[in-house]
Coordinates of C-alpha atoms and ligand atoms in Angstrom, one line a residue:
X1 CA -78.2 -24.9 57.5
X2 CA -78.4 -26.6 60.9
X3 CA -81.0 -29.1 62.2
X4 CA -82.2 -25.7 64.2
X5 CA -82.8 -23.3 61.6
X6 CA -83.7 -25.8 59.0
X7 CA -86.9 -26.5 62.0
X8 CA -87.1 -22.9 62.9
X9 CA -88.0 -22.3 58.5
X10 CA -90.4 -25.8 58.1
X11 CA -92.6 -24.5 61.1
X12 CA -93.1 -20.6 59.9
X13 CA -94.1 -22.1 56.6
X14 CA -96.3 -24.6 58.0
X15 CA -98.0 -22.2 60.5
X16 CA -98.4 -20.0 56.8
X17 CA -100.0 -22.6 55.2
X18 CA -102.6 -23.4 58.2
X19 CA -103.9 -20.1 57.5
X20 CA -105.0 -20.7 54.2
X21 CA -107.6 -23.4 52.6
X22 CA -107.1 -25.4 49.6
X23 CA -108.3 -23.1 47.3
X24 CA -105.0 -20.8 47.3
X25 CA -101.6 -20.5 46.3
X26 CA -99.2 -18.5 47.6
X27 CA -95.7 -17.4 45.8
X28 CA -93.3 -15.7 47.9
X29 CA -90.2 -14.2 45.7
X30 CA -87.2 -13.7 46.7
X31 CA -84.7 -10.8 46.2
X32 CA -82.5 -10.3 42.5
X33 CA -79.7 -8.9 42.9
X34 CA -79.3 -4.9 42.9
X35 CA -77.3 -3.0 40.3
X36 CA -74.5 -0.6 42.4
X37 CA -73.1 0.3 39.2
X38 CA -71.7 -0.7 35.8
X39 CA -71.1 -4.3 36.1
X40 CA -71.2 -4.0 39.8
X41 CA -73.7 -5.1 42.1
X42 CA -75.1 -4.3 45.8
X43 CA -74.0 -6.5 48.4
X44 CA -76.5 -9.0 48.3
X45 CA -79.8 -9.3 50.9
X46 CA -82.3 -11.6 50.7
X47 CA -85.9 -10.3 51.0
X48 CA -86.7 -11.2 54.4
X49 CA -90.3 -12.0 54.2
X50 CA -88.8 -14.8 51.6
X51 CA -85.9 -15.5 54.5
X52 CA -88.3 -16.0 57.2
X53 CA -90.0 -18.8 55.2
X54 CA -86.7 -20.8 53.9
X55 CA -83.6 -19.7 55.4
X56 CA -82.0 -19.5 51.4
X57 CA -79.8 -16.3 50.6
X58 CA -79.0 -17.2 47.0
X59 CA -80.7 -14.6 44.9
X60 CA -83.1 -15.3 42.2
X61 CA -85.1 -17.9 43.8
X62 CA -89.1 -18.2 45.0
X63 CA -91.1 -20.1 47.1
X64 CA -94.6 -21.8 46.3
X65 CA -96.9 -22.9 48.8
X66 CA -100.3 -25.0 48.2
X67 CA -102.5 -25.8 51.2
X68 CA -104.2 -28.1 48.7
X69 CA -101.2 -29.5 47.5
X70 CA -99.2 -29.7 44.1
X71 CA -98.3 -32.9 42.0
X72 CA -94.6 -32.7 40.8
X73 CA -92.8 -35.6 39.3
X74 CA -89.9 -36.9 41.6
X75 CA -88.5 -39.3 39.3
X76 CA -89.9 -41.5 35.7
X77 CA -93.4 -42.4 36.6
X78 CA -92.7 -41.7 40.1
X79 CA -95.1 -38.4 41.2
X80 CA -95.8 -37.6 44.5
X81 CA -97.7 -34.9 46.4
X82 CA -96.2 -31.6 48.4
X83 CA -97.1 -28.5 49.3
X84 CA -93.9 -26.5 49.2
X85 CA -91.9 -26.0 46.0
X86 CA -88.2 -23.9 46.1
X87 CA -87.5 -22.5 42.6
X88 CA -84.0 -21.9 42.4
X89 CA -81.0 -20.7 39.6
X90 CA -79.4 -23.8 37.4
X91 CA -75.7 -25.0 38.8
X92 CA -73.8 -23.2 36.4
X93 CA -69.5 -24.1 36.8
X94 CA -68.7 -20.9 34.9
X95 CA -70.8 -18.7 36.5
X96 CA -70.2 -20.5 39.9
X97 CA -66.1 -20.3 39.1
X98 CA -67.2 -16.6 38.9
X99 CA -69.8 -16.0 41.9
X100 CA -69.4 -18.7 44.2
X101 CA -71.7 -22.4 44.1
X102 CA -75.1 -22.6 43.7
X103 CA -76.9 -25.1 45.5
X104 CA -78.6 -26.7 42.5
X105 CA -82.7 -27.8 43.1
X106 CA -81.6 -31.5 44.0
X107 CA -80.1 -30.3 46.8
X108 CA -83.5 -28.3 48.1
X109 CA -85.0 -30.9 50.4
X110 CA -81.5 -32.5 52.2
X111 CA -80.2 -28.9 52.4
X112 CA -83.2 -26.7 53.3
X113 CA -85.7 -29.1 54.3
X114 CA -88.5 -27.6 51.6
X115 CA -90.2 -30.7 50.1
X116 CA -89.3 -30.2 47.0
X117 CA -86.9 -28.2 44.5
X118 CA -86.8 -27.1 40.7
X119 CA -85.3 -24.9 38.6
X120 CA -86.3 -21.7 37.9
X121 CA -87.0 -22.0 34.2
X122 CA -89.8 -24.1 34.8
X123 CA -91.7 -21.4 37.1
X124 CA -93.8 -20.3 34.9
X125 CA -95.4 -23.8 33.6
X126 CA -95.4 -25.3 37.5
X127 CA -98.0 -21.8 38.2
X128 CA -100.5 -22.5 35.5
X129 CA -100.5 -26.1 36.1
X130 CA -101.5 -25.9 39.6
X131 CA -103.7 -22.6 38.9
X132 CA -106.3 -25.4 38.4
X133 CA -110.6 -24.0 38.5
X134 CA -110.2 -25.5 42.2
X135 CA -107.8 -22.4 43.2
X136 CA -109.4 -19.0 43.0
X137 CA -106.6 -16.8 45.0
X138 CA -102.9 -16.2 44.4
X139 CA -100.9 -14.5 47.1
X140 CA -98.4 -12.9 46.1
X141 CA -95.4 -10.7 47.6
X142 CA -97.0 -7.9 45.0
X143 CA -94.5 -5.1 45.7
X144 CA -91.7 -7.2 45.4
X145 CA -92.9 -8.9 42.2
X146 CA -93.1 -5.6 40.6
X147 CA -89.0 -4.6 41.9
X148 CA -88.2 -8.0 39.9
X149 CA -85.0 -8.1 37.6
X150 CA -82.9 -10.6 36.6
X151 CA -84.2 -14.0 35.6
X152 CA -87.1 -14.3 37.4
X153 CA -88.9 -11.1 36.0
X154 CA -87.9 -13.1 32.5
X155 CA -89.9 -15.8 33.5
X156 CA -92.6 -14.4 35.2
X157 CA -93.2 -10.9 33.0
X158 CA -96.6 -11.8 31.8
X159 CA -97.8 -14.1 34.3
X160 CA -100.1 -11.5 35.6
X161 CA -101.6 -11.0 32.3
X162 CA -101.8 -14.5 31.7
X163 CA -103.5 -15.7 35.2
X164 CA -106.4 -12.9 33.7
X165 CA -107.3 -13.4 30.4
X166 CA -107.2 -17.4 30.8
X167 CA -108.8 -17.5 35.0
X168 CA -111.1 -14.7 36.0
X169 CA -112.0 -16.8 38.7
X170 CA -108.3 -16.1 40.5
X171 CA -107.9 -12.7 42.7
X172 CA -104.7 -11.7 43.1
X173 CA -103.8 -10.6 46.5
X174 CA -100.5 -9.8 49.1
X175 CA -99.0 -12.2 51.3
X176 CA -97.4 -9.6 53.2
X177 CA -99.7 -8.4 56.0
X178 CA -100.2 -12.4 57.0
X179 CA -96.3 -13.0 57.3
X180 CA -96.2 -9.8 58.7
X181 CA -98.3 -10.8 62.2
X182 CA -96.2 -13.9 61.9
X183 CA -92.8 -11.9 62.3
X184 CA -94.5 -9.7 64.6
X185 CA -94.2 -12.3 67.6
X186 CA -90.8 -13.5 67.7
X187 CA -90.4 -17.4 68.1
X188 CA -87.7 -18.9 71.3
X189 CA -85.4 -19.4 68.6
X190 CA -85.4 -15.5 67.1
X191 CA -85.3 -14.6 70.6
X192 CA -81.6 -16.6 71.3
X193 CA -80.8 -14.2 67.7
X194 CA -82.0 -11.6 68.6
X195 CA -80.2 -11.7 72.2
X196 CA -76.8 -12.4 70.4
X197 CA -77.4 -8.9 68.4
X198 CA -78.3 -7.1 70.9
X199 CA -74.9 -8.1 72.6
X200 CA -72.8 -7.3 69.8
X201 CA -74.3 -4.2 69.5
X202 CA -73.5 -3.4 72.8
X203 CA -70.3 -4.3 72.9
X204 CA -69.6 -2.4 69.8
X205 CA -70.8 0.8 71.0
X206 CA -69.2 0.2 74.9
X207 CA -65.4 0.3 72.6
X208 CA -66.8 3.1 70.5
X209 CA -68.0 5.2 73.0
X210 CA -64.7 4.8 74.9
X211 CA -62.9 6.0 71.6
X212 CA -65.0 9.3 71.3
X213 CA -62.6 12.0 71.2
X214 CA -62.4 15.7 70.3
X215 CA -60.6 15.8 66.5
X216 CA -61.9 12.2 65.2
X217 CA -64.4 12.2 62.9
X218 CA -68.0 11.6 62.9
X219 CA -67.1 7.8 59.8
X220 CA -64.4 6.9 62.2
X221 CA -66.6 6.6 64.9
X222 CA -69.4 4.5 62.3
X223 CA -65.6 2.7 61.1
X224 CA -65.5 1.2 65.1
X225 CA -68.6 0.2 65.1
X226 CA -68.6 -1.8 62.0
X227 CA -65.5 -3.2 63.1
X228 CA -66.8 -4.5 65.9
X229 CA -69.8 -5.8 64.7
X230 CA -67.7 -8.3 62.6
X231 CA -65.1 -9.0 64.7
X232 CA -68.1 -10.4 67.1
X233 CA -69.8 -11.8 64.1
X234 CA -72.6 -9.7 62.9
X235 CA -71.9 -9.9 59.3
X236 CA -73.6 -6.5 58.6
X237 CA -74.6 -3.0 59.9
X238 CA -78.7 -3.1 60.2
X239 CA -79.3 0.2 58.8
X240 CA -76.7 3.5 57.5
X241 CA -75.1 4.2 61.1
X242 CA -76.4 8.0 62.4
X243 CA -72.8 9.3 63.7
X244 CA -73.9 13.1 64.5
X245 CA -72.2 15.7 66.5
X246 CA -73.1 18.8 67.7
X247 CA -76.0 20.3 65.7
X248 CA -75.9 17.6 63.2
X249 CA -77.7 15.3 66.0
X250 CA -80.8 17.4 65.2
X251 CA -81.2 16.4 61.8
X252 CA -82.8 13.0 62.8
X253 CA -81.4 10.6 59.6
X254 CA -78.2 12.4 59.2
X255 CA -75.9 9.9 57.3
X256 CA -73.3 11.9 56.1
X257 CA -70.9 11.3 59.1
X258 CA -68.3 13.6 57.6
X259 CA -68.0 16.1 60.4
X260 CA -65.2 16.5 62.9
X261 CA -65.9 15.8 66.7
X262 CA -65.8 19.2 68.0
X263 CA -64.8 19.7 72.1
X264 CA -68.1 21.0 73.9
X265 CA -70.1 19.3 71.6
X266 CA -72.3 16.3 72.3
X267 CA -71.8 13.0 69.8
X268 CA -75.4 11.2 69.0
X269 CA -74.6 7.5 67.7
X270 CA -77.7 5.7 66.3
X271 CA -76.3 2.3 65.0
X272 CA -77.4 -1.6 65.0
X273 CA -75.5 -4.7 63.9
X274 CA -77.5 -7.5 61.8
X275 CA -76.7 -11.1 63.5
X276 CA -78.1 -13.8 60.7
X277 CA -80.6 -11.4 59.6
X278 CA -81.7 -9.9 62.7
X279 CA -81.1 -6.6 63.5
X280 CA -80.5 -4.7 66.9
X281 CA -81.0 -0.7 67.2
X282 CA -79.1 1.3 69.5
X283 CA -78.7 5.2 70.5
X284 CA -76.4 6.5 73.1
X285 CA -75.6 10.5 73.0
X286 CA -72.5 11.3 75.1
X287 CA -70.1 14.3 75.6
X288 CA -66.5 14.4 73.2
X289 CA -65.0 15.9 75.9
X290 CA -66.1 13.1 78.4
X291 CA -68.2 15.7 80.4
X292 CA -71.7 16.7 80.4
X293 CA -72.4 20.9 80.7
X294 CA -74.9 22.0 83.0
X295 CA -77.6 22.3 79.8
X296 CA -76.8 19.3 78.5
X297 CA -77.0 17.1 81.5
X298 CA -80.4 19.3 81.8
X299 CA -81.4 17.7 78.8
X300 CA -80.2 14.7 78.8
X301 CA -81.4 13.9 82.2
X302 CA -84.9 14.6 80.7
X303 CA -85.0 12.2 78.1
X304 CA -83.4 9.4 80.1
X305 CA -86.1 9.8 83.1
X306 CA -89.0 9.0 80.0
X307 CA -86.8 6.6 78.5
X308 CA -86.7 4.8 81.8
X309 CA -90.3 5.4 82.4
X310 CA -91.1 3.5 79.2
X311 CA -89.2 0.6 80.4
X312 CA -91.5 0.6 83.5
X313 CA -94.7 0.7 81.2
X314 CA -93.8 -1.6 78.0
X315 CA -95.8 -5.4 78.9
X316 CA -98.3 -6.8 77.2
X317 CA -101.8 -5.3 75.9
X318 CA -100.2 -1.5 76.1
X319 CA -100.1 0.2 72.9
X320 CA -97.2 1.7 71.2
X321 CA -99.4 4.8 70.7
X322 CA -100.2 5.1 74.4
X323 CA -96.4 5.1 75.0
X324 CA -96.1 7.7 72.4
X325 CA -98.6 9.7 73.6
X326 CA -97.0 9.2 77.5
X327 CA -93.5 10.0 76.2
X328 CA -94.8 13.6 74.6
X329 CA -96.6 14.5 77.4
X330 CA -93.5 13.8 80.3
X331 CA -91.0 15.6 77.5
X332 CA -93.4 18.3 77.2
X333 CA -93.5 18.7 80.9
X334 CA -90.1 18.6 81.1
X335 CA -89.4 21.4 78.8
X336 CA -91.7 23.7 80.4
X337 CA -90.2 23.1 83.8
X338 CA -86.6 24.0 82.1
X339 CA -88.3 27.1 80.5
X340 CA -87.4 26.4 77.0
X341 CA -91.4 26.2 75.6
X342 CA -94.4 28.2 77.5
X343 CA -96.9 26.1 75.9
X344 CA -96.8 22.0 76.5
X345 CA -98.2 21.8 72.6
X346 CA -95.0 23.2 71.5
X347 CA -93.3 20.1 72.1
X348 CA -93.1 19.2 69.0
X349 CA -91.0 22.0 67.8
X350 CA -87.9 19.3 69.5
X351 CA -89.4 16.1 69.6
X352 CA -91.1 15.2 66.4
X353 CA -90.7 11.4 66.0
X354 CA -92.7 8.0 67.7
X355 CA -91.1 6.7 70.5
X356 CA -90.3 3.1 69.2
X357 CA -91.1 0.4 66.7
X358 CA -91.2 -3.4 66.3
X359 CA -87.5 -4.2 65.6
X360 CA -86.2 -7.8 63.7
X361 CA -86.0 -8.8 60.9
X362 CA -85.7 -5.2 59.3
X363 CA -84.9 -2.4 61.5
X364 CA -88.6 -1.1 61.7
X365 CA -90.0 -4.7 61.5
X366 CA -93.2 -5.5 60.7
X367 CA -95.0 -2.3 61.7
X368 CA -97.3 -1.2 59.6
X369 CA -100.9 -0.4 62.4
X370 CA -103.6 -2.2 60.4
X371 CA -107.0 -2.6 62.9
X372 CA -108.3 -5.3 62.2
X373 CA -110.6 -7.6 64.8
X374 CA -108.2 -10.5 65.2
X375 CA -104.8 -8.1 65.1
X376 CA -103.2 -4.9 65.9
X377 CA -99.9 -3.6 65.4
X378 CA -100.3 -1.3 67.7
X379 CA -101.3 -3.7 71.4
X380 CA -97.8 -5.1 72.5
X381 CA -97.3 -9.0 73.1
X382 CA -95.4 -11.1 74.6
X383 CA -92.6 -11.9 72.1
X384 CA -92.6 -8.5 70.5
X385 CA -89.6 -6.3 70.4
X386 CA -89.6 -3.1 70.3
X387 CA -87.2 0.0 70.6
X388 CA -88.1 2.5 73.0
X389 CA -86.1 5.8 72.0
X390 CA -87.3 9.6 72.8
X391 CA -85.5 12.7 72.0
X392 CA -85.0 16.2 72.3
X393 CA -83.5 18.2 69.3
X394 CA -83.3 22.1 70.0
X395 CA -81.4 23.2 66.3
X396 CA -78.9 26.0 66.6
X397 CA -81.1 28.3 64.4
X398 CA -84.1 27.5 67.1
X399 CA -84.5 31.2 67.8
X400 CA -87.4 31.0 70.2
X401 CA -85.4 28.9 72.4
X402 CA -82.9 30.3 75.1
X403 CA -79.7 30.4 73.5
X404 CA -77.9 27.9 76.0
X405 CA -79.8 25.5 74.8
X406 CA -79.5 26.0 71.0
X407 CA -77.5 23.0 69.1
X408 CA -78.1 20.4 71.5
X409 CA -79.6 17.1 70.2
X410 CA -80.0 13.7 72.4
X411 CA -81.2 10.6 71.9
X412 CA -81.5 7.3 74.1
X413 CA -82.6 4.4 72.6
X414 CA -82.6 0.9 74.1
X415 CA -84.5 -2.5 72.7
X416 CA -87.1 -4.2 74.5
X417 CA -88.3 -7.7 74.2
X418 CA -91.9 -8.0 75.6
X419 CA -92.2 -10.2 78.1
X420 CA -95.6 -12.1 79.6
X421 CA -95.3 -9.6 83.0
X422 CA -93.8 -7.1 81.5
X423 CA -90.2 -6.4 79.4
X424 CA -86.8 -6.8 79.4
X425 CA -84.0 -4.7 78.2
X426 CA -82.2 -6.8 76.1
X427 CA -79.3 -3.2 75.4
X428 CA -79.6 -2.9 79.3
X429 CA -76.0 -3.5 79.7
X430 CA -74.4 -0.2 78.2
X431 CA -74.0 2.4 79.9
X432 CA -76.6 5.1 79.9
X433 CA -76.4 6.8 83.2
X434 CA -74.7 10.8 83.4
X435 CA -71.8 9.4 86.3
X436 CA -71.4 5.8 84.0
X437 CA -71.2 7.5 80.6
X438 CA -68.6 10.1 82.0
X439 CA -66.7 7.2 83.8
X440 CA -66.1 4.6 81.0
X441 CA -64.9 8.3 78.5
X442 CA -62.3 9.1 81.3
Ligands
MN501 MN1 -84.7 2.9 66.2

């Protein structure tokens, strides 16, 4: 790691640790690796609350925080005091000939800046040791601890067990809702990330937009994207890429992408790239034939008059729901004017889905709306980014609509970074407009 990230890493764990007196630990695991099948494995991904804290995407690892402080022995006779310990796999040459270097816990602090590193194997002893009578809470990553394989659910199986028949003084609580309000508000430096993938992103779908043609299928569209996204250096997609033409668009997670690109029909991409772990989130929905019928530019119109309306609204101290509640109101509206509901409540017959969430680290980042006094998902801040993305999905079987209508899905997502006066669109430079979409497909 640079000088940069390795600073970016010490000062999310040390803001963690302010939180907390000297009466806690807190162990944050890490991701094992996933079984694909057979002897094969997943791709590996860190668990990014783990990530956020360290920066490390070796598997198997966890991190142990003590606002109080832990005694570890640096050398014979030679103990000193920290408050961050990286537990991490043994260098292994065969298994390293096999799966690439490990970077071995003497090479924790000058690597990763973490005070101090040791091997896994000794996990299990460091936790009692330091679950002195002084400590009476352990915060854990609890749903992650109980997804554990590999070597670290060997060394930690009955830890749980053990912290309560020998401590009934210790609670055992999550981490996860604390490093969540932390990941929440995005730091100068996840900003400059977040900025390079939202670039790619849009550069990926401006060349696979242009490609759209009537015969291709929906994966070779998802195959440009992906492409792209590594060619400009996002190593990964951020989520299954939604490629969905014609009806298909209606179906709002539709993964398949097996369908052939039909002329008439309209072509919904939903896709983001993943740029050193952070994640952008885009939806254009364009014509295969590079031209817009009268109903779908009806439609389409509609949804990109809120989407630009959110834009207008999103700054500070607004709530999400309030933008929600805004966007099913102007669709609603909208729909009656184009007679395809009577009633404004039947909106949700064709829009059926919030109209954004927190975007960063994960795709829908950090978003579970806990109220409590001192935080809420829900108010916007500055340093928050969030998607802003309505719809309109009208299925072919919808039989109460008018027919001309029937099969046509759109979505417009863009993602916006909350500013102190308001927001800015950080996917603002890809085309979205009717005359601009049907200009670049020429
Ligand atoms: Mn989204």
């Amino acid at each position: 790691m640079n000088k940069q990230q390795i600073a970016f890493h010490k000062s999310r764990r040390e803001n963690l640790l302010k939180q907390f007196d000297k009466h806690t630990l807190i162990l944050v695991l890490g991701n094992p690796l996933k079984n694909k099948s057979f002897d094969g494995d997943y791709t590996f991904k860190q668990n990014k609350n783990f990530y956020y804290l360290t920066g490390f995407t070796e598997p198997n690892s966890a991190l142990l925080l003590a606002p109080g402080g832990m005694k570890v022995k640096k050398s014979k006779d030679n103990y000193s005091t920290v408050k961050e310990i990286l537990f991490v796999q043994e260098k292994d040459k065969l298994k390293e000939t096999w799966t690439g270097v490990r970077l071995g816990f003497e090479n924790v602090t000058k690597e990763l800046g973490i005070q101090h590193g040791i091997l896994n194997a000794e996990i299990y002893n460091i936790l009692l040791a330091n679950l002195t009578p002084e400590i009476n809470k352990l915060y854990v990553n609890i749903h992650d601890f109980y997804a554990l394989t590999g070597e670290m659910k060997k060394y930690l199986a009955d830890l749980y067990e053990k912290i309560i028949t020998m401590t009934s003084n210790v609670q055992i609580c999550d981490i996860n809702y604390t490093i969540g309000k932390m990941r929440n508000v995005k730091t100068p430096y996840e900003i400059t990330l977040m900025k390079i993938s939202a670039d790619i992103c849009v550069n990926a779908f401006d060349d696979a937009i242009r490609q759209v043609n009537a015969g291709l299928y929906e994966y070779q569209i998802q195959s440009i994207l992906q492409y792209n996204y590594k060619v400009y250096g996002a190593m990964d997609d951020a989520f299954d890429a939604i490629v969905a033409s014609g009806n298909n668009a209606c179906t709002l997670h539709y993964e398949e992408n097996q369908d052939k690109l039909k002329n008439g029909d309209l072509l919904l991409i939903d896709s983001g790239a993943e740029y050193q772990y952070y994640n952008s989130d885009i939806t254009r929905t364009v014509p295969i034939n590079g031209k817009f019928s009268k109903e779908q530019k009806e439609i389409y119109e509609l949804v990109l008059k809120v989407q630009k309306e959110i834009i207008k609204k999103t700054k500070p101290g607004v709530k999400l729901s309030y933008l929600k509640k805004y966007t099913v109101d102007a669709l609603a509206d909208g729909l009656v004017k184009l007679k395809i509901i009577k009633d404004k409540k039947e909106v949700t017959k064709y829009y059926m889905h919030s109209v954004g969430h927190h975007l960063g680290l994960d795709t829908h980042d950090a978003c579970k709306n806990t109220f409590d006094d001192k935080f809420d998902f829900d108010i916007l801040k500055a340093g928050n980014v969030i998607t802003d993305e309505p719809g309109i999905y009208i299925p072919k079987d919808a039989k109460e609509a008018p027919a001309k209508y029937r099969g046509i899905g759109v979505r417009i997502e863009d993602d916006l970074l909350v500013t102190k006066t308001g927001c800015e669109n950080l996917t603002g430079e890809l085309a979205k407009e009717v005359e601009d979409l049907e200009e670049i497909m020429k």
